[in-house]
mmCIF file of C-alpha atoms and ligand atoms in Angstrom:
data_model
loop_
_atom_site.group_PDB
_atom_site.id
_atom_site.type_symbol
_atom_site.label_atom_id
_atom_site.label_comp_id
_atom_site.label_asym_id
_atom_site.label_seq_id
_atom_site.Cartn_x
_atom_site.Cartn_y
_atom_site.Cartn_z
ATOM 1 C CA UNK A 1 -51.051 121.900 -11.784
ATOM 2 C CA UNK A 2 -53.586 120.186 -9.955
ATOM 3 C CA UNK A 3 -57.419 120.424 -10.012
ATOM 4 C CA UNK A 4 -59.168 119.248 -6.305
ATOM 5 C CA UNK A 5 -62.730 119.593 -5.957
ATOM 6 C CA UNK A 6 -64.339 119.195 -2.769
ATOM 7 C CA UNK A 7 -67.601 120.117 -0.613
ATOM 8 C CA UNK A 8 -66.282 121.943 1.622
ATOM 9 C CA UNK A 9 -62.803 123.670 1.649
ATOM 10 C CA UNK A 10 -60.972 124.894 4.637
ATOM 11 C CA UNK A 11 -58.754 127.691 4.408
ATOM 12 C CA UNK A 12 -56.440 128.075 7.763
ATOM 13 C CA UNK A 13 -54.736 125.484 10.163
ATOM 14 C CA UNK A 14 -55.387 126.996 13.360
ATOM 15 C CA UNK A 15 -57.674 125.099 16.419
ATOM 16 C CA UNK A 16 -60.763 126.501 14.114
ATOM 17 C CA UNK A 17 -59.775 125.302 11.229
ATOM 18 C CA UNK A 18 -58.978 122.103 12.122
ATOM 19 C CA UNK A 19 -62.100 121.775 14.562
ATOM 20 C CA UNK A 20 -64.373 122.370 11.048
ATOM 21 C CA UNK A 21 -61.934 119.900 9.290
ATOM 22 C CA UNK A 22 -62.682 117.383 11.979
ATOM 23 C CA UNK A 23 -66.804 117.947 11.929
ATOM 24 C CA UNK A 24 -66.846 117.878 8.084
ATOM 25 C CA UNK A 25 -64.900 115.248 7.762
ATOM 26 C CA UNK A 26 -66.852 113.451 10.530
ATOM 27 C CA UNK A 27 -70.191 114.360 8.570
ATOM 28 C CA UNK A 28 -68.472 112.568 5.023
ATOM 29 C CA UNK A 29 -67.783 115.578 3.289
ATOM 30 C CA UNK A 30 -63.963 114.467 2.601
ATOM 31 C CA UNK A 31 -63.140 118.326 3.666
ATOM 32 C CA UNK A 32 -59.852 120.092 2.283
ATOM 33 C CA UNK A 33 -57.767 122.027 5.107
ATOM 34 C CA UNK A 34 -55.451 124.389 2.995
ATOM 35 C CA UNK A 35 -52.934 125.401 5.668
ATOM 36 C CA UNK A 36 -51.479 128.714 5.163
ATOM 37 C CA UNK A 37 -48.114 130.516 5.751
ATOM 38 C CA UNK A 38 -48.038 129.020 9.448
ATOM 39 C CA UNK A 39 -49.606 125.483 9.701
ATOM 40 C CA UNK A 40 -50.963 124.913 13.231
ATOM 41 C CA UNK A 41 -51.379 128.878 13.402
ATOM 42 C CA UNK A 42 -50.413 131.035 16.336
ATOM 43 C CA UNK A 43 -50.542 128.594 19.094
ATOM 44 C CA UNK A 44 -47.471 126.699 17.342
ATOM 45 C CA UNK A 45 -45.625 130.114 18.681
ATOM 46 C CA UNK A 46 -46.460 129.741 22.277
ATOM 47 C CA UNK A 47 -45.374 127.454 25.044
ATOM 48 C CA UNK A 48 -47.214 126.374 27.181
ATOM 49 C CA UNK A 49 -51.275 126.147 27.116
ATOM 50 C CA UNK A 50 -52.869 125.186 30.125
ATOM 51 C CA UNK A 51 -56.503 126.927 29.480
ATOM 52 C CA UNK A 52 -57.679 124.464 26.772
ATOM 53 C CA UNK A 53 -60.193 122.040 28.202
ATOM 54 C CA UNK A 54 -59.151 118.345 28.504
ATOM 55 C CA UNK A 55 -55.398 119.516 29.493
ATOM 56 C CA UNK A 56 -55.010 119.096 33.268
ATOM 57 C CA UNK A 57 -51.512 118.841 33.130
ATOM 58 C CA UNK A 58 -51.364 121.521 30.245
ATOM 59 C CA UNK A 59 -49.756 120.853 26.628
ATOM 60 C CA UNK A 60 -47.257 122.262 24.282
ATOM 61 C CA UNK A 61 -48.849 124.290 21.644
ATOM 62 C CA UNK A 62 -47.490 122.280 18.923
ATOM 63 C CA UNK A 63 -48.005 119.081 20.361
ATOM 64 C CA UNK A 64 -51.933 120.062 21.292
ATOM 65 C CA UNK A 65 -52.231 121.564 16.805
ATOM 66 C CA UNK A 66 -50.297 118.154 16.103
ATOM 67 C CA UNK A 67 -52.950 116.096 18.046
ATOM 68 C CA UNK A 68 -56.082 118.615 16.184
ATOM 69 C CA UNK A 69 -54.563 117.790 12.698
ATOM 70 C CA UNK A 70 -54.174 114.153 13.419
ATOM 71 C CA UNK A 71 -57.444 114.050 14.638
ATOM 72 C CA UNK A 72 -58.698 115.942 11.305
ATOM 73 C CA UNK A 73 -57.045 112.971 9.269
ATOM 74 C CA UNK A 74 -58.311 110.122 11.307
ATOM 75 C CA UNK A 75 -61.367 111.236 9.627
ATOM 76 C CA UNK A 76 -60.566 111.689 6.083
ATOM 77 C CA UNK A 77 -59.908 115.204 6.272
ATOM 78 C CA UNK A 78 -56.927 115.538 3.185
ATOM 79 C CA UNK A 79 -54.727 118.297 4.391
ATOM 80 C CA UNK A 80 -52.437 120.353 2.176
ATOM 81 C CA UNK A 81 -49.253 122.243 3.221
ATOM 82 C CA UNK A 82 -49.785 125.726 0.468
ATOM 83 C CA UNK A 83 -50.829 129.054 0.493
ATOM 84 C CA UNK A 84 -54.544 129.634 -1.166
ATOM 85 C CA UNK A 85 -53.144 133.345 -3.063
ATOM 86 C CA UNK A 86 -56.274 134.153 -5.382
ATOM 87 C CA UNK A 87 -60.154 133.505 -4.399
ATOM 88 C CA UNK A 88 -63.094 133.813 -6.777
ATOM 89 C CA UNK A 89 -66.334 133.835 -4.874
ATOM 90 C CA UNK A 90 -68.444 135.602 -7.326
ATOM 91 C CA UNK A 91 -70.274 131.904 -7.673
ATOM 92 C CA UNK A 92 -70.154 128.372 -6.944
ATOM 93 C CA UNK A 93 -68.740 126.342 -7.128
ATOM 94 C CA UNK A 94 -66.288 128.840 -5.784
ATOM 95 C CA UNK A 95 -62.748 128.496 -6.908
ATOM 96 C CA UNK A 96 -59.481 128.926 -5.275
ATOM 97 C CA UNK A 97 -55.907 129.003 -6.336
ATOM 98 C CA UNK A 98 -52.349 128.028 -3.995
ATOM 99 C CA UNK A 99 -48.981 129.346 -4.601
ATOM 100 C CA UNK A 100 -48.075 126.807 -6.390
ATOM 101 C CA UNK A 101 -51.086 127.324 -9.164
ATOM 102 C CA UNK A 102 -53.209 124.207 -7.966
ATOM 103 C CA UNK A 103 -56.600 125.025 -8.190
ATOM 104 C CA UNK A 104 -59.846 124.003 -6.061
ATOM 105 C CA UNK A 105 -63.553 123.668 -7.285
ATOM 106 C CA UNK A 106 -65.346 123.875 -3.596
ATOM 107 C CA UNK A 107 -69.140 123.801 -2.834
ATOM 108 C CA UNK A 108 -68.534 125.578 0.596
ATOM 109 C CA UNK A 109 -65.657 127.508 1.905
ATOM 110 C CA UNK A 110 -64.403 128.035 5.511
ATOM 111 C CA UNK A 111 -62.002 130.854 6.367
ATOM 112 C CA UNK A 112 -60.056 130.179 9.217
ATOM 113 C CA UNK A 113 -57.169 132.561 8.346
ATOM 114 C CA UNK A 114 -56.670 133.788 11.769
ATOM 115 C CA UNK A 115 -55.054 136.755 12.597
ATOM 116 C CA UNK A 116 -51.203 137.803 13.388
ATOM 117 C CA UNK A 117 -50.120 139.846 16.067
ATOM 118 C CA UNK A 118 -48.370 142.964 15.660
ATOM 119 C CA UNK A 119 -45.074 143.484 16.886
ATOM 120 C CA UNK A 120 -42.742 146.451 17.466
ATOM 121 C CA UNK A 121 -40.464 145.215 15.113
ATOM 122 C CA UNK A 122 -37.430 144.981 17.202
ATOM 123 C CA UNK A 123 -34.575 142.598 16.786
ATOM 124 C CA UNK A 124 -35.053 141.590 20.196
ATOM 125 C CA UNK A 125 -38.682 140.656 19.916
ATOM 126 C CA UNK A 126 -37.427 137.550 18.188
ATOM 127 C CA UNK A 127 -34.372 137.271 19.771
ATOM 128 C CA UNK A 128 -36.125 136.439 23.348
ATOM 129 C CA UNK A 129 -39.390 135.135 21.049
ATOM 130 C CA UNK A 130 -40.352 132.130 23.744
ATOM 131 C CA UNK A 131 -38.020 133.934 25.794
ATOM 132 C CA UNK A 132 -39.795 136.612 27.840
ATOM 133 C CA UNK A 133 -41.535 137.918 24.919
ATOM 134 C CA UNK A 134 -45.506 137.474 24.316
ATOM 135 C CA UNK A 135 -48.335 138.885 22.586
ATOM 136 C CA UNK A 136 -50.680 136.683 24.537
ATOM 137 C CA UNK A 137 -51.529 137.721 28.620
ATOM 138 C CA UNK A 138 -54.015 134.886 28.890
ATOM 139 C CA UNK A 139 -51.589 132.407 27.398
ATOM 140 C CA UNK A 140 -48.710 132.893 29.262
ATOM 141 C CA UNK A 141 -49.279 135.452 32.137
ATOM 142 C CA UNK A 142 -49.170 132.674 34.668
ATOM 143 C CA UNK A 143 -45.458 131.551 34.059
ATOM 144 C CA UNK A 144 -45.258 135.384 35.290
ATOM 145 C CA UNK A 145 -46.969 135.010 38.814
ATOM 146 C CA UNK A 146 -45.586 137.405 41.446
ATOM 147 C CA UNK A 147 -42.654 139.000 38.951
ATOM 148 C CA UNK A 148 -42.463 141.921 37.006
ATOM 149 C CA UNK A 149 -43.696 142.272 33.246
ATOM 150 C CA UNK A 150 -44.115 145.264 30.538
ATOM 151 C CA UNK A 151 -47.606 145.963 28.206
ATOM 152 C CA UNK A 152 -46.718 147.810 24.885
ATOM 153 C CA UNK A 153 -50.501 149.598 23.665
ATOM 154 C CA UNK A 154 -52.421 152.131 25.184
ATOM 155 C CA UNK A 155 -56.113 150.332 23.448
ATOM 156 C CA UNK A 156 -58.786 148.281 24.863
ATOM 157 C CA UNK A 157 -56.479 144.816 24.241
ATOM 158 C CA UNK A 158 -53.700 146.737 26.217
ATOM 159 C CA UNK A 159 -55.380 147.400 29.063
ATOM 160 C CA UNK A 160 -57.268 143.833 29.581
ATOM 161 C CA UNK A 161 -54.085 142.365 29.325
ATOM 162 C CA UNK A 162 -52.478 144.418 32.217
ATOM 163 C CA UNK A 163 -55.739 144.749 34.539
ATOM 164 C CA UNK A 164 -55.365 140.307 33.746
ATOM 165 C CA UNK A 165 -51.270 140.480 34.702
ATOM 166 C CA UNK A 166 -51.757 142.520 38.048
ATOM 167 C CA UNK A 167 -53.814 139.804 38.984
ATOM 168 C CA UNK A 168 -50.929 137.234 38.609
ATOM 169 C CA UNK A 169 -47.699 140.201 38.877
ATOM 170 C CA UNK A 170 -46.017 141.789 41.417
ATOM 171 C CA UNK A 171 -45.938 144.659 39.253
ATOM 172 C CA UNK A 172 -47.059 145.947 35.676
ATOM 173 C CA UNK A 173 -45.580 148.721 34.041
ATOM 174 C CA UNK A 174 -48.186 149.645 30.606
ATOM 175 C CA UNK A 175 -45.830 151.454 28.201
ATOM 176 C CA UNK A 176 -48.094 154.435 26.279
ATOM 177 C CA UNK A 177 -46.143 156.135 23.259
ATOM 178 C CA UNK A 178 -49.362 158.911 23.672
ATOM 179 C CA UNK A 179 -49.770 161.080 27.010
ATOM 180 C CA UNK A 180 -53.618 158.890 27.013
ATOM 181 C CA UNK A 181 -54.682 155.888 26.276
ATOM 182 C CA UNK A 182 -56.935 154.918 23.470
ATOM 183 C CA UNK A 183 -58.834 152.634 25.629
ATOM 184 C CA UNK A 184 -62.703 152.541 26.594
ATOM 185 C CA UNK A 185 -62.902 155.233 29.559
ATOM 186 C CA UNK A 186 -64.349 152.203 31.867
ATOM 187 C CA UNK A 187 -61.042 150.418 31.044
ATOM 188 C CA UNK A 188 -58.860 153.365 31.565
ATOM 189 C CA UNK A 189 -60.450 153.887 34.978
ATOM 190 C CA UNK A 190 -59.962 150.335 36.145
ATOM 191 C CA UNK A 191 -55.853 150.053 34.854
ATOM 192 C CA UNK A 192 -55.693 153.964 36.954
ATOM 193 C CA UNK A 193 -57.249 151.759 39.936
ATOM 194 C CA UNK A 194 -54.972 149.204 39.767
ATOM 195 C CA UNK A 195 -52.126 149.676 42.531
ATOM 196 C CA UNK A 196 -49.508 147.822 41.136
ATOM 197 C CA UNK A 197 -50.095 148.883 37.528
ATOM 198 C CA UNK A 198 -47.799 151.813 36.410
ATOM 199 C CA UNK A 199 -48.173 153.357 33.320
ATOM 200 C CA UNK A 200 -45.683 155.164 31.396
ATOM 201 C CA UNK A 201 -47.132 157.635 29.290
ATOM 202 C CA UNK A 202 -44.875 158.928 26.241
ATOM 203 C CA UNK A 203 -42.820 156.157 26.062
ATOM 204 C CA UNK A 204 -41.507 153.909 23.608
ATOM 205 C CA UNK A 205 -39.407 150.413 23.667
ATOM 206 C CA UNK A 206 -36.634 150.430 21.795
ATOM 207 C CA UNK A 207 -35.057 147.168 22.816
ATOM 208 C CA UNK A 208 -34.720 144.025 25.425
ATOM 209 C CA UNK A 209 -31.527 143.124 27.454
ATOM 210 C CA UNK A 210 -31.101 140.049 29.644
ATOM 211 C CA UNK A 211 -28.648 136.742 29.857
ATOM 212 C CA UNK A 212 -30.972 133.332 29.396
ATOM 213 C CA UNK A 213 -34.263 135.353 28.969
ATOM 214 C CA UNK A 214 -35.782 139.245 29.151
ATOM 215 C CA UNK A 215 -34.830 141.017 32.521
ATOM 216 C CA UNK A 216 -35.410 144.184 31.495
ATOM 217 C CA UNK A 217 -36.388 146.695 28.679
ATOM 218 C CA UNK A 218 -34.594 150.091 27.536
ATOM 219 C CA UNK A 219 -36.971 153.152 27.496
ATOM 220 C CA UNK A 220 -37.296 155.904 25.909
ATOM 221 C CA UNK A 221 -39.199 158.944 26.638
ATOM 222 C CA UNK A 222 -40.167 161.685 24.183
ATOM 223 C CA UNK A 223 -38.325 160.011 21.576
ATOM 224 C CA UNK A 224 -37.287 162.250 18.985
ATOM 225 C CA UNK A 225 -37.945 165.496 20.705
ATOM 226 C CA UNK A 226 -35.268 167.912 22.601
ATOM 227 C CA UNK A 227 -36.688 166.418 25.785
ATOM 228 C CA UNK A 228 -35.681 162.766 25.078
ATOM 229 C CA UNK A 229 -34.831 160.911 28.333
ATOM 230 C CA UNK A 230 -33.399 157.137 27.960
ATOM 231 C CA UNK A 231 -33.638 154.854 31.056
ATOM 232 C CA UNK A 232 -34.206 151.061 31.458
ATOM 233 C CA UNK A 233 -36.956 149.301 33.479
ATOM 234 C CA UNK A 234 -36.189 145.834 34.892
ATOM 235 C CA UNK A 235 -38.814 143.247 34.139
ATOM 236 C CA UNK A 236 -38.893 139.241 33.317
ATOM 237 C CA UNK A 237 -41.849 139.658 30.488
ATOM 238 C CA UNK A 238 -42.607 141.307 28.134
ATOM 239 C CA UNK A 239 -46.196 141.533 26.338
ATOM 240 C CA UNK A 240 -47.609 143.351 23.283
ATOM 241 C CA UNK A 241 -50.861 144.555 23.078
ATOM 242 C CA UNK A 242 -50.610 146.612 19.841
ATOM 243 C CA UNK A 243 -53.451 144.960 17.966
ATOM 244 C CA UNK A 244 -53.711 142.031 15.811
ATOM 245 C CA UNK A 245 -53.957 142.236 12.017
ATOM 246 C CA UNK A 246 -56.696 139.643 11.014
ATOM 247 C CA UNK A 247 -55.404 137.412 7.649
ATOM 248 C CA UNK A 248 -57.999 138.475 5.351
ATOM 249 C CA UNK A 249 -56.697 140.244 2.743
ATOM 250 C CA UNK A 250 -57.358 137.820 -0.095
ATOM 251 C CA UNK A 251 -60.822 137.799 0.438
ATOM 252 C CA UNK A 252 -61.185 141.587 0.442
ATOM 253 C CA UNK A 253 -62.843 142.006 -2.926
ATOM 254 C CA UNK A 254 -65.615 139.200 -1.924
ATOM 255 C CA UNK A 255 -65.795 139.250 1.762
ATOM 256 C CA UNK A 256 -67.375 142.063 4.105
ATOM 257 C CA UNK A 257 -64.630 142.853 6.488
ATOM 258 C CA UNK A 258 -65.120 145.985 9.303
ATOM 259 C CA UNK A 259 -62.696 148.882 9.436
ATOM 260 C CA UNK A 260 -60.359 146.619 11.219
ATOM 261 C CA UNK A 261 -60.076 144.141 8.480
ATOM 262 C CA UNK A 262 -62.074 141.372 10.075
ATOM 263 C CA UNK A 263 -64.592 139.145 8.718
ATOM 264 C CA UNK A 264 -68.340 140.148 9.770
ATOM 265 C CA UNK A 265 -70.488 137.265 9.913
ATOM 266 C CA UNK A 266 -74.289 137.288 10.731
ATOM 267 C CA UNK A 267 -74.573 136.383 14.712
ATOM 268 C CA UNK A 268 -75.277 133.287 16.541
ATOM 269 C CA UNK A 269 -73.704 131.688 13.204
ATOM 270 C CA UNK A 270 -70.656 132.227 10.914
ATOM 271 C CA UNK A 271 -72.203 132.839 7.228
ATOM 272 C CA UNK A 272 -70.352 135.714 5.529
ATOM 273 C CA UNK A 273 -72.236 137.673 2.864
ATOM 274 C CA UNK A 274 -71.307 135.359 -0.052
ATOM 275 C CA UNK A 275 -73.861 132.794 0.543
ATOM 276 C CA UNK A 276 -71.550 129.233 1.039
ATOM 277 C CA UNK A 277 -68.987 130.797 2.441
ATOM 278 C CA UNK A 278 -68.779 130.918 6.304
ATOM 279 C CA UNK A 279 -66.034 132.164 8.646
ATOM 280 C CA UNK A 280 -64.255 130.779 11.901
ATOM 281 C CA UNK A 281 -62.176 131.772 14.631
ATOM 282 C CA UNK A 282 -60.163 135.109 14.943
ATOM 283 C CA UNK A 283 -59.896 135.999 11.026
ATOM 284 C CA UNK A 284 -63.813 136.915 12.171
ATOM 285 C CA UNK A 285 -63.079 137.532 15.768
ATOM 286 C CA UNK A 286 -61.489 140.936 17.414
ATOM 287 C CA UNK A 287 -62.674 140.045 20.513
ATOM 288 C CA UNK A 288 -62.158 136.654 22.580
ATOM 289 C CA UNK A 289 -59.366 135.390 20.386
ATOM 290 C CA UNK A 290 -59.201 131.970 22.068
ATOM 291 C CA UNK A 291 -57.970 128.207 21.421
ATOM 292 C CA UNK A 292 -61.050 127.098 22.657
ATOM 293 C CA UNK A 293 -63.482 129.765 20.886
ATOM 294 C CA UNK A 294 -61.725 129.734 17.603
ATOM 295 C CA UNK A 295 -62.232 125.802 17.891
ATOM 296 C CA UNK A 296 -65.724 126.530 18.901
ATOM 297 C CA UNK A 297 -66.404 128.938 16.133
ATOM 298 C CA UNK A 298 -64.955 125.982 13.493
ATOM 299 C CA UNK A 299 -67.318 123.397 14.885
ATOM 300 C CA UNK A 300 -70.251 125.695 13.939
ATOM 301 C CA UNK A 301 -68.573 126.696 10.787
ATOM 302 C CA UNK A 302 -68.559 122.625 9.731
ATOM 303 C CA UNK A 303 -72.055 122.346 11.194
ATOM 304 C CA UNK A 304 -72.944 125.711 8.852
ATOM 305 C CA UNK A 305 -71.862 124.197 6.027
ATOM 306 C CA UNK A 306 -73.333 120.897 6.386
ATOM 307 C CA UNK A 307 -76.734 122.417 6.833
ATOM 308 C CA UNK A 308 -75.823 124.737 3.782
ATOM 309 C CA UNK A 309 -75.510 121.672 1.392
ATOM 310 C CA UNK A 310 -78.152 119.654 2.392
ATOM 311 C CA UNK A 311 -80.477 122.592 1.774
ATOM 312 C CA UNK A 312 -79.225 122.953 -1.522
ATOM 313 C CA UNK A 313 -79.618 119.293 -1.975
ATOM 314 C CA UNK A 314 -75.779 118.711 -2.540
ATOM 315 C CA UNK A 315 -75.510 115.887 0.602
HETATM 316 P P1 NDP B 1 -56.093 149.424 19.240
HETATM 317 O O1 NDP B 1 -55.768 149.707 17.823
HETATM 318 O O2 NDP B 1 -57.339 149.976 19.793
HETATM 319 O O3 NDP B 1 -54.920 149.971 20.166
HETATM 320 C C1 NDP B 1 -53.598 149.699 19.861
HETATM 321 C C2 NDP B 1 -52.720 150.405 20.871
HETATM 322 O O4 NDP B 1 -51.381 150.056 20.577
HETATM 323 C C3 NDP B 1 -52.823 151.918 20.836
HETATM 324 O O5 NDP B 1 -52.613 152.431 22.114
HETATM 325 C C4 NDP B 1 -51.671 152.279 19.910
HETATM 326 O O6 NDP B 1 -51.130 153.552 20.156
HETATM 327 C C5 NDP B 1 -50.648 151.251 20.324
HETATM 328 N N1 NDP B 1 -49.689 151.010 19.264
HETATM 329 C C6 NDP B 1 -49.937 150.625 17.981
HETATM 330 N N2 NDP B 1 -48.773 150.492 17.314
HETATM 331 C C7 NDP B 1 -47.787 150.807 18.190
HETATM 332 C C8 NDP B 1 -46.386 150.868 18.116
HETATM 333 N N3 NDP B 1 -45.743 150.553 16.988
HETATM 334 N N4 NDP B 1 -45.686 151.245 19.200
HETATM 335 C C9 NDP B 1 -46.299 151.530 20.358
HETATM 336 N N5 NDP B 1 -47.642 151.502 20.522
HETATM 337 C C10 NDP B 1 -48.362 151.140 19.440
HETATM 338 O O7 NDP B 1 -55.986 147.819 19.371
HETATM 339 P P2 NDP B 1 -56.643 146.855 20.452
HETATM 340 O O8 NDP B 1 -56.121 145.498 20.127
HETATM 341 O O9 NDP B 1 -56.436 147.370 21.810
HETATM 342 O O10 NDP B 1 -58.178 146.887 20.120
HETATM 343 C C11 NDP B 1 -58.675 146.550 18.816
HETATM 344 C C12 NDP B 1 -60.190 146.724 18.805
HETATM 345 O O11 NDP B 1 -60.784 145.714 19.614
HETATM 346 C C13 NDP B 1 -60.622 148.055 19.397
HETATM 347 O O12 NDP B 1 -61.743 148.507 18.698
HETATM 348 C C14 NDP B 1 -60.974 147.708 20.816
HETATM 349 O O13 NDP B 1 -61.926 148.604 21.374
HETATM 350 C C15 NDP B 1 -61.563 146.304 20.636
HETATM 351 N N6 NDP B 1 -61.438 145.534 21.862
HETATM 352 C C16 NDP B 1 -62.518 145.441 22.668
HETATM 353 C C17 NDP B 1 -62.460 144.741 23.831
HETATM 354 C C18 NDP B 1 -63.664 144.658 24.649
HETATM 355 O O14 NDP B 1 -64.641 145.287 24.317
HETATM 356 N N7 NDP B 1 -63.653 143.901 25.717
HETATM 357 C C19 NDP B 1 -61.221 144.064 24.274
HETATM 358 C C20 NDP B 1 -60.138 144.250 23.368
HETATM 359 C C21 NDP B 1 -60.249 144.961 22.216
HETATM 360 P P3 NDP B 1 -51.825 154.882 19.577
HETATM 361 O O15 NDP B 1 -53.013 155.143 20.444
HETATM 362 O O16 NDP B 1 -50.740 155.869 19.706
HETATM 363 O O17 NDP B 1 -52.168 154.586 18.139
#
C-alpha cells in the first residue's frame, strides 16, 4: 500500500479534471489526478469534436483528452490510473482510498467525477456504439445534416436535443414511452412547432438494425398491453436523451448533492459544503454538460483551491 500526500487532489480525468490538474500544477502545487473507471471520461466515447475552441479542423476525442493529460504532466501534474472507492471528508487533511488500498493525505480535493449517460440497455446500443448511436446531439448531430435520426426521452434534455437536430435533420422522430412529455411546457410547445419533428408517443425501442451502421430502429407501441403494435422506423442516428447519472456516489455521506444526485456548489464558484473541497464539470453540472464548460469549471476549481490554501497559509 502506498501513502501520497498532496495539496490538492483531483478526482476524475475528464476536460475538467485535467484543466484543474493543469492550473494547479501550473501554480506548484504538484496536483494528483486520480482517474477513475474511464480515464479521459466521456469524450474518449465520441468521435469527432469539432465545438472545442482551438480545433478548426476538429479532433478525435481521444486524441484532444490525450493532448489535456499530456499537457497536465508537462507541468508536474502526477497522474494515477485507479479508482478513489472510500472518501473521508469529515476533516483535513482529507483522506482518500483507491481500489487497490493506496491511500491519499490531500489539503484540497477536486471532484471531477463527471457523469454517465443512461442508456436503454440494448445489445444494439453497443453494437452500433460509434456507429449511429449517441447520447450527445451537440457532439455529433452535425455528421447527421439533412438525414433522418431518433430521440429516446420525453424530459427537458430530450427535447433540446431534437428542437437542436431539426435544425441540422431532414427529419426527427422523438420516441415518448408516456402519451406526454415530461418536459418544461415552453419546451413542449417549441418540439409541437417544429415541422419536421414527429413524436411518437407510447413507444418504446427495443432494438437497432442496419449493415455498416444504424438505418433504422424497431418500435414498439403499447408494449406489453393487448394493443401492442410492432413496426420499424428507418433512420441513420440514433440519440438518447434519457438523463445522465452524475458519478457521485462516493461522496454521498460528505457532499450535498440535489435530488438528481449532483454536486451543489455555491455560484459564481465551485466550493462544496465541506470547506476544501470544490467541484468541477458535470459531476456538479445538469445543465450545459460541455468539453469546454467542464474545462472551464476545472480552471476555477484549481484557481478555488489555490486561493483556499493561501488563505489558510498552506502556499
Ligand atoms: P428527465 O429525467 O427529466 O427525463 C428523462 C426522460 O427520459 C423522460 O421522458 C423519461 O420518461 C425518459 N426515460 C427515462 N428512462 C427511460 C427508458 N428506459 N426508456 C424510455 N424513456 C426513458 O431527464 P433530462 O435529462 O431531460 O433532464 C434532467 C434535469 O435537467 C431535469 O430537471 C430537466 O428539467 C433539467 N434540464 C434543464 C434544461 C434547461 O433548463 N435548459 C435542459 C436539460 C435538462 P418518463 O417521463 O416516462 O419517466
Amino acid at each position: 500500500m502506498e501513502e501520497l500526500k498532496t495539496k490538492v487532489l483531483i478526482i476524475g480525468s475528464g476536460p475538467a479534471g485535467y484543466t484543474a490538474g493543469i492550473y494547479a500544477s501550473r501554480a506548484n502545487l504538484k496536483p494528483i489526478v486520480v482517474e477513475g473507471p474511464q480515464p479521459g471520461g466521456q469524450l474518449t466515447q465520441t468521435t469527432e469534436i469539432e465545438n472545442f475552441p482551438g480545433y478548426p479542423s476538429g479532433v478525435q476525442g481521444i486524441q484532444m483528452m490525450q493532448d489535456l493529460r499530456n499537457q497536465a504532466e508537462r507541468f508536474g501534474t502526477r497522474i494515477v490510473s485507479r479508482l478513489i472507492t472510500k472518501v473521508d471528508f469529515s476533516k483535513r487533511p482529507f483522506i482518500c482510498h483507491d481500489d487497490r488500498g493506496d491511500r491519499y493525505e490531500a489539503e484540497t480535493v477536486i471532484i471531477a467525477t463527471g457523469a454517465t449517460a443512461k442508456y436503454l440497455g440494448l445489445d444494439d446500443e453497443v453494437k452500433y456504439n460509434g456507429l449511429g448511436v449517441s447520447a450527445c446531439a451537440t457532439c455529433d448531430g452535425f455528421f447527421y445534416r439533412n438525414r433522418t435520426v431518433a430521440v429516446v426521452g420525453g424530459g427537458d434534455t430530450a427535447c433540446e436535443e431534437a428542437l437542436y437536430l431539426s435544425t441540422i435533420c431532414k427529419k426527427v422522430y422523438m420516441v415518448v414511452r408516456k402519451d406526454y412529455l415530461r418536459a418544461s411546457t415552453v419546451m413542449q410547445t417549441r418540439v409541437k412547432e417544429k415541422e419536421n419533428i414527429e413524436i411518437l408517443f407510447l413507444c418504446n425501442v427495443t432494438g437497432l438494425y442496419g449493415e455498416d451502421g444504424v438505418e433504422g430502429a424497431h418500435v414498439v407501441r403499447n408494449l406489453g398491453t393487448d394493443k401492442e403494435e410492432k413496426f420499424d422506423i428507418s433512420i441513420d442516428g440514433f440519440f438518447l436523451a434519457i438523463g445522465h447519472t452524475p458519478n457521485t456516489e462516493v461522496f454521498k455521506d460528505y457532499i450535498e448533492l440535489n435530488k438528481e444526485g449532483y454536486i451543489i456548489t455555491a455560484a459564481p464558484g465551485t466550493a462544496t459544503n465541506v470547506e476544501g473541497v470544490f467541484a468541477a464539470g458535470d459531476c456538479a453540472d445538469p445543465i450545459y454538460r460541455q468539453a469546454i464548460t467542464s474545462a472551464g469549471t476545472g480552471c476555477r476549481a484549481a484557481m478555488d483551491a489555490e486561493r483556499f490554501l493561501m488563505d489558510n497559509d498552506e502556499v
